[in-house]
Each structure stands twice: as C-alpha cells, then as structure tokens.
Coordinates of C-alpha atoms in Angstrom, one line a residue:
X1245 CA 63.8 75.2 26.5
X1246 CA 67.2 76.5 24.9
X1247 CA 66.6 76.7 21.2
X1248 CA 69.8 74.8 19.6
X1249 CA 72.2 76.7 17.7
X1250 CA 72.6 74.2 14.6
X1251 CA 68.2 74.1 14.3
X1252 CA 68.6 77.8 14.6
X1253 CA 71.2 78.3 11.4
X1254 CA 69.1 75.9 10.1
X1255 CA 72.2 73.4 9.9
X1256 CA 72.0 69.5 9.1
X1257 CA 75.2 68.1 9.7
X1258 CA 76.9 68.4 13.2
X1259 CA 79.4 71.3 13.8
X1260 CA 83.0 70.0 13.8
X1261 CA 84.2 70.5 17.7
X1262 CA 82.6 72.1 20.5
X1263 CA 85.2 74.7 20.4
X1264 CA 83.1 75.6 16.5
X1265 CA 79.9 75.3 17.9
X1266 CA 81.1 77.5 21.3
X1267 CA 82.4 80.7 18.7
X1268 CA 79.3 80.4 16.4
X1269 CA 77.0 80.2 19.5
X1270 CA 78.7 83.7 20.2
X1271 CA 79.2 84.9 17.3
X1272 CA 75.7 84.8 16.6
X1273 CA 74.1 86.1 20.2
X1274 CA 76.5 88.9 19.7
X1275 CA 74.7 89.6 15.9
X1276 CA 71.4 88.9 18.5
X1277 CA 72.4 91.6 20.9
X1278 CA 74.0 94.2 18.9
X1279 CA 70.6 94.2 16.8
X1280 CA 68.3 95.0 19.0
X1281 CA 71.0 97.9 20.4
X1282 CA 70.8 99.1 16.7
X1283 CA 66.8 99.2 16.9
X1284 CA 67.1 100.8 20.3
X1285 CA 69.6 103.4 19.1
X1286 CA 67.6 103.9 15.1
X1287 CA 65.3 107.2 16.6
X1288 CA 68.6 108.6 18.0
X1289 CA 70.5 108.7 14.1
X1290 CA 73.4 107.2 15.8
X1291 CA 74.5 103.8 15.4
X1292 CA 76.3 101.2 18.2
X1293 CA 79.7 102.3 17.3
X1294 CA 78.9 105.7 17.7
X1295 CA 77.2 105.5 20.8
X1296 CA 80.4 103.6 22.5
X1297 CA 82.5 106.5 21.4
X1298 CA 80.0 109.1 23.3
X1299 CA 80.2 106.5 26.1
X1300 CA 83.9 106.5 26.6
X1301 CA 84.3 110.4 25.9
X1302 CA 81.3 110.7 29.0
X1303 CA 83.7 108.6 31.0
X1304 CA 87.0 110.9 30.2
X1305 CA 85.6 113.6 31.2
X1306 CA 86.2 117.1 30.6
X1307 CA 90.0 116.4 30.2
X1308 CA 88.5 114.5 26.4
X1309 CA 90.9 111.5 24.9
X1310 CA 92.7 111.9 21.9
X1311 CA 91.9 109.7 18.7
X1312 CA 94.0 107.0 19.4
X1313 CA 92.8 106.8 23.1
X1314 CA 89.6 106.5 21.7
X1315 CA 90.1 103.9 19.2
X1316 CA 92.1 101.7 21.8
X1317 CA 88.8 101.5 24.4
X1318 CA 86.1 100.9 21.8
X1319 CA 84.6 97.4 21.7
X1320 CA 84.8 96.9 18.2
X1321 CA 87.8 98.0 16.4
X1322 CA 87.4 100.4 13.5
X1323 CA 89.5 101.5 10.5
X1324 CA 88.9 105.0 11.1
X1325 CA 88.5 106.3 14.3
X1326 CA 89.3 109.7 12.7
X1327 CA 86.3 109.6 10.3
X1328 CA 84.2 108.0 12.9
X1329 CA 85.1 111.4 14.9
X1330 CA 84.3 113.5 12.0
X1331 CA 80.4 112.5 12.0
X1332 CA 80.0 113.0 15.2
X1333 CA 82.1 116.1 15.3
X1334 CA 79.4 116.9 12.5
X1335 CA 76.4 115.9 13.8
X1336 CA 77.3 118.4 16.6
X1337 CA 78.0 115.6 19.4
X1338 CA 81.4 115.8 20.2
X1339 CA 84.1 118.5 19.6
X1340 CA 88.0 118.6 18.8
X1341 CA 90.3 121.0 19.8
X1342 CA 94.6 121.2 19.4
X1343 CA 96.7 120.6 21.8
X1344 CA 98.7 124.1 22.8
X1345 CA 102.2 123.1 21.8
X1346 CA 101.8 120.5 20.0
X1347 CA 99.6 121.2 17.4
X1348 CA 99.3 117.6 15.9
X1349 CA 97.6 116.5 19.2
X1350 CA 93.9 116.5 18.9
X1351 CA 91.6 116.2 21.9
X1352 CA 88.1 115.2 21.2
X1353 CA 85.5 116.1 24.3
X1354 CA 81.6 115.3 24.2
X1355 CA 79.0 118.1 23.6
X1356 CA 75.9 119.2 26.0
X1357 CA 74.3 117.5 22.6
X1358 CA 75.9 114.7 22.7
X1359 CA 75.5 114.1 27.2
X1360 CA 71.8 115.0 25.7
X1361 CA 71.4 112.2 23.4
X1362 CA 73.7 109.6 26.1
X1363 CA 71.0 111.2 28.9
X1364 CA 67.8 110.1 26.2
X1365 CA 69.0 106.5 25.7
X1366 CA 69.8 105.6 28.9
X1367 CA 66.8 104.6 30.0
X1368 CA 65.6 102.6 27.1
X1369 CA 69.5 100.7 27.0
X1370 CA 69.5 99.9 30.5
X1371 CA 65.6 98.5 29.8
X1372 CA 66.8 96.3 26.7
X1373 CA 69.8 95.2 29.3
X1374 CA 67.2 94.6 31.8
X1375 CA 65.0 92.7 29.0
X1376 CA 68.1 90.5 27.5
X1377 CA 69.8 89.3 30.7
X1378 CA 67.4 89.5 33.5
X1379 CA 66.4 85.5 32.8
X1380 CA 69.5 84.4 33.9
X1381 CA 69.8 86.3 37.5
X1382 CA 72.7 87.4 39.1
X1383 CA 74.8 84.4 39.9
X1384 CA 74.3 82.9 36.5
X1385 CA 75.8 86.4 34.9
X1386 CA 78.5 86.9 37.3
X1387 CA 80.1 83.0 35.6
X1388 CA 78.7 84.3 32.5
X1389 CA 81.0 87.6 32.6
X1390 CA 83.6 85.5 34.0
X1391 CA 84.0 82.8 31.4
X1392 CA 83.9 85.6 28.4
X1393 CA 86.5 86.8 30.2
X1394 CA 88.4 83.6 30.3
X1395 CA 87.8 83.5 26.6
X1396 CA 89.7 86.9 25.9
X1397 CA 92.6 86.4 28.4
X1398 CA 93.5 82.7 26.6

C-alpha cells in the first residue's frame, strides 16, 4: 500500500490543491532519492553534486567543457561552479587548463582519478537505481519519465 504523503509529514489538515500536494509529493521523494545517493556516494568523499560534474566531464570527453558548460548541464544549479571545480580540481579528480589564445577560457577535463572513482560507483548507483525503481517496471517508468517531463516543459 502507498504510504500517504500528508501521514508521512505527519500533517493534520488537508493540503490546499492537488497541484500542493503533487510538488510536496516530489519535493520530498527527490530529498528520498538524493539521500540514499549521498549514502551511496559517503565512502567515495564526494557528494551528489560532485559526482554529476565527473559524470558530465566523462560524457565530454577528452575535448573537457568549460565552467559555464558545466554549470548549464548540472541537475541542480549552483552558485559556484568555479569553486565547485576547485575541490575537485583539488582532490585530484578533474584538471583545468587555458585555452591557447584566449587565455580567459578555461577547459576543465576529468582525471584517470576521477574515471577511477566514476568506474568504483558505478556498480553500487546503478544497484540503488535498480533497488528504487525496479517496483514500478518498465511501462510504469516510461509515463513516469514522461509526465516529469511534462512538468518541466509547462
């Protein structure tokens, strides 16, 4: 049985529309989700945000992204992409280098650490995937991914 949202916030009166009770229901399996990513990701030292960014630099490819690049594919905007670069840059998992001509243009490329640490995860993120979604089966995800997609092209 689907737990409901309002027993599960421990809420008395009745939410206000459907269209409330629709953005709180995601709201919080998105807090749901991202948590148990975070405990998946804890022995690794890098956290959820990080990881994206060592996802989309694997997807570039050797070519890198610059800052901005970056900042415009993660899921979850951040105030500072360029700070979020320097940790990683620090913890040894990506690298910058300037552009020839333009010196002002930095490309950021993932290390052999940091395809080391993607190459670790993997299995355990694709397992907590597995673990979170596998209840509903395929045709039930497909409208899943479909009406979350609705939601962001209003």
């Amino acid at each position: 049985m689907v737990r409901d949202l309002r027993e599960e916030l421990k809420q008395t009166r009745p939410f206000k529309s459907l269209a409330q009770e629709a953005y709180l229901s995601l709201q919080r399996t998105a807090a749901v989700l991202e948590h148990e990513l975070e405990l998946s990701l804890k022995p690794s030292g890098i956290t959820a945000t990080q990881y994206n960014v060592l996802r989309i630099l694997r997807g570039a490819g050797s070519g890198g992204l610059c800052r901005g690049e970056i900042g415009e594919r993660l899921l979850r905007p951040v105030p500072d992409v360029t700070r979020l670069l320097d940790r990683l840059e620090a913890m040894g998992l990506v690298a910058r280098a300037r552009g020839g001509d333009d010196r002002r243009y930095v490309t950021t490329r993932i290390t052999k650490a940091g395809l080391g640490v993607l190459g670790e995860l993997e299995a355990e993120i694709d397992a907590a995937h597995a673990r979170q979604f596998a209840h509903l089966g395929d045709g039930r995800l497909k409208t899943l991914i479909g009406l979350l997609g609705q939601v962001r092209d209003r």
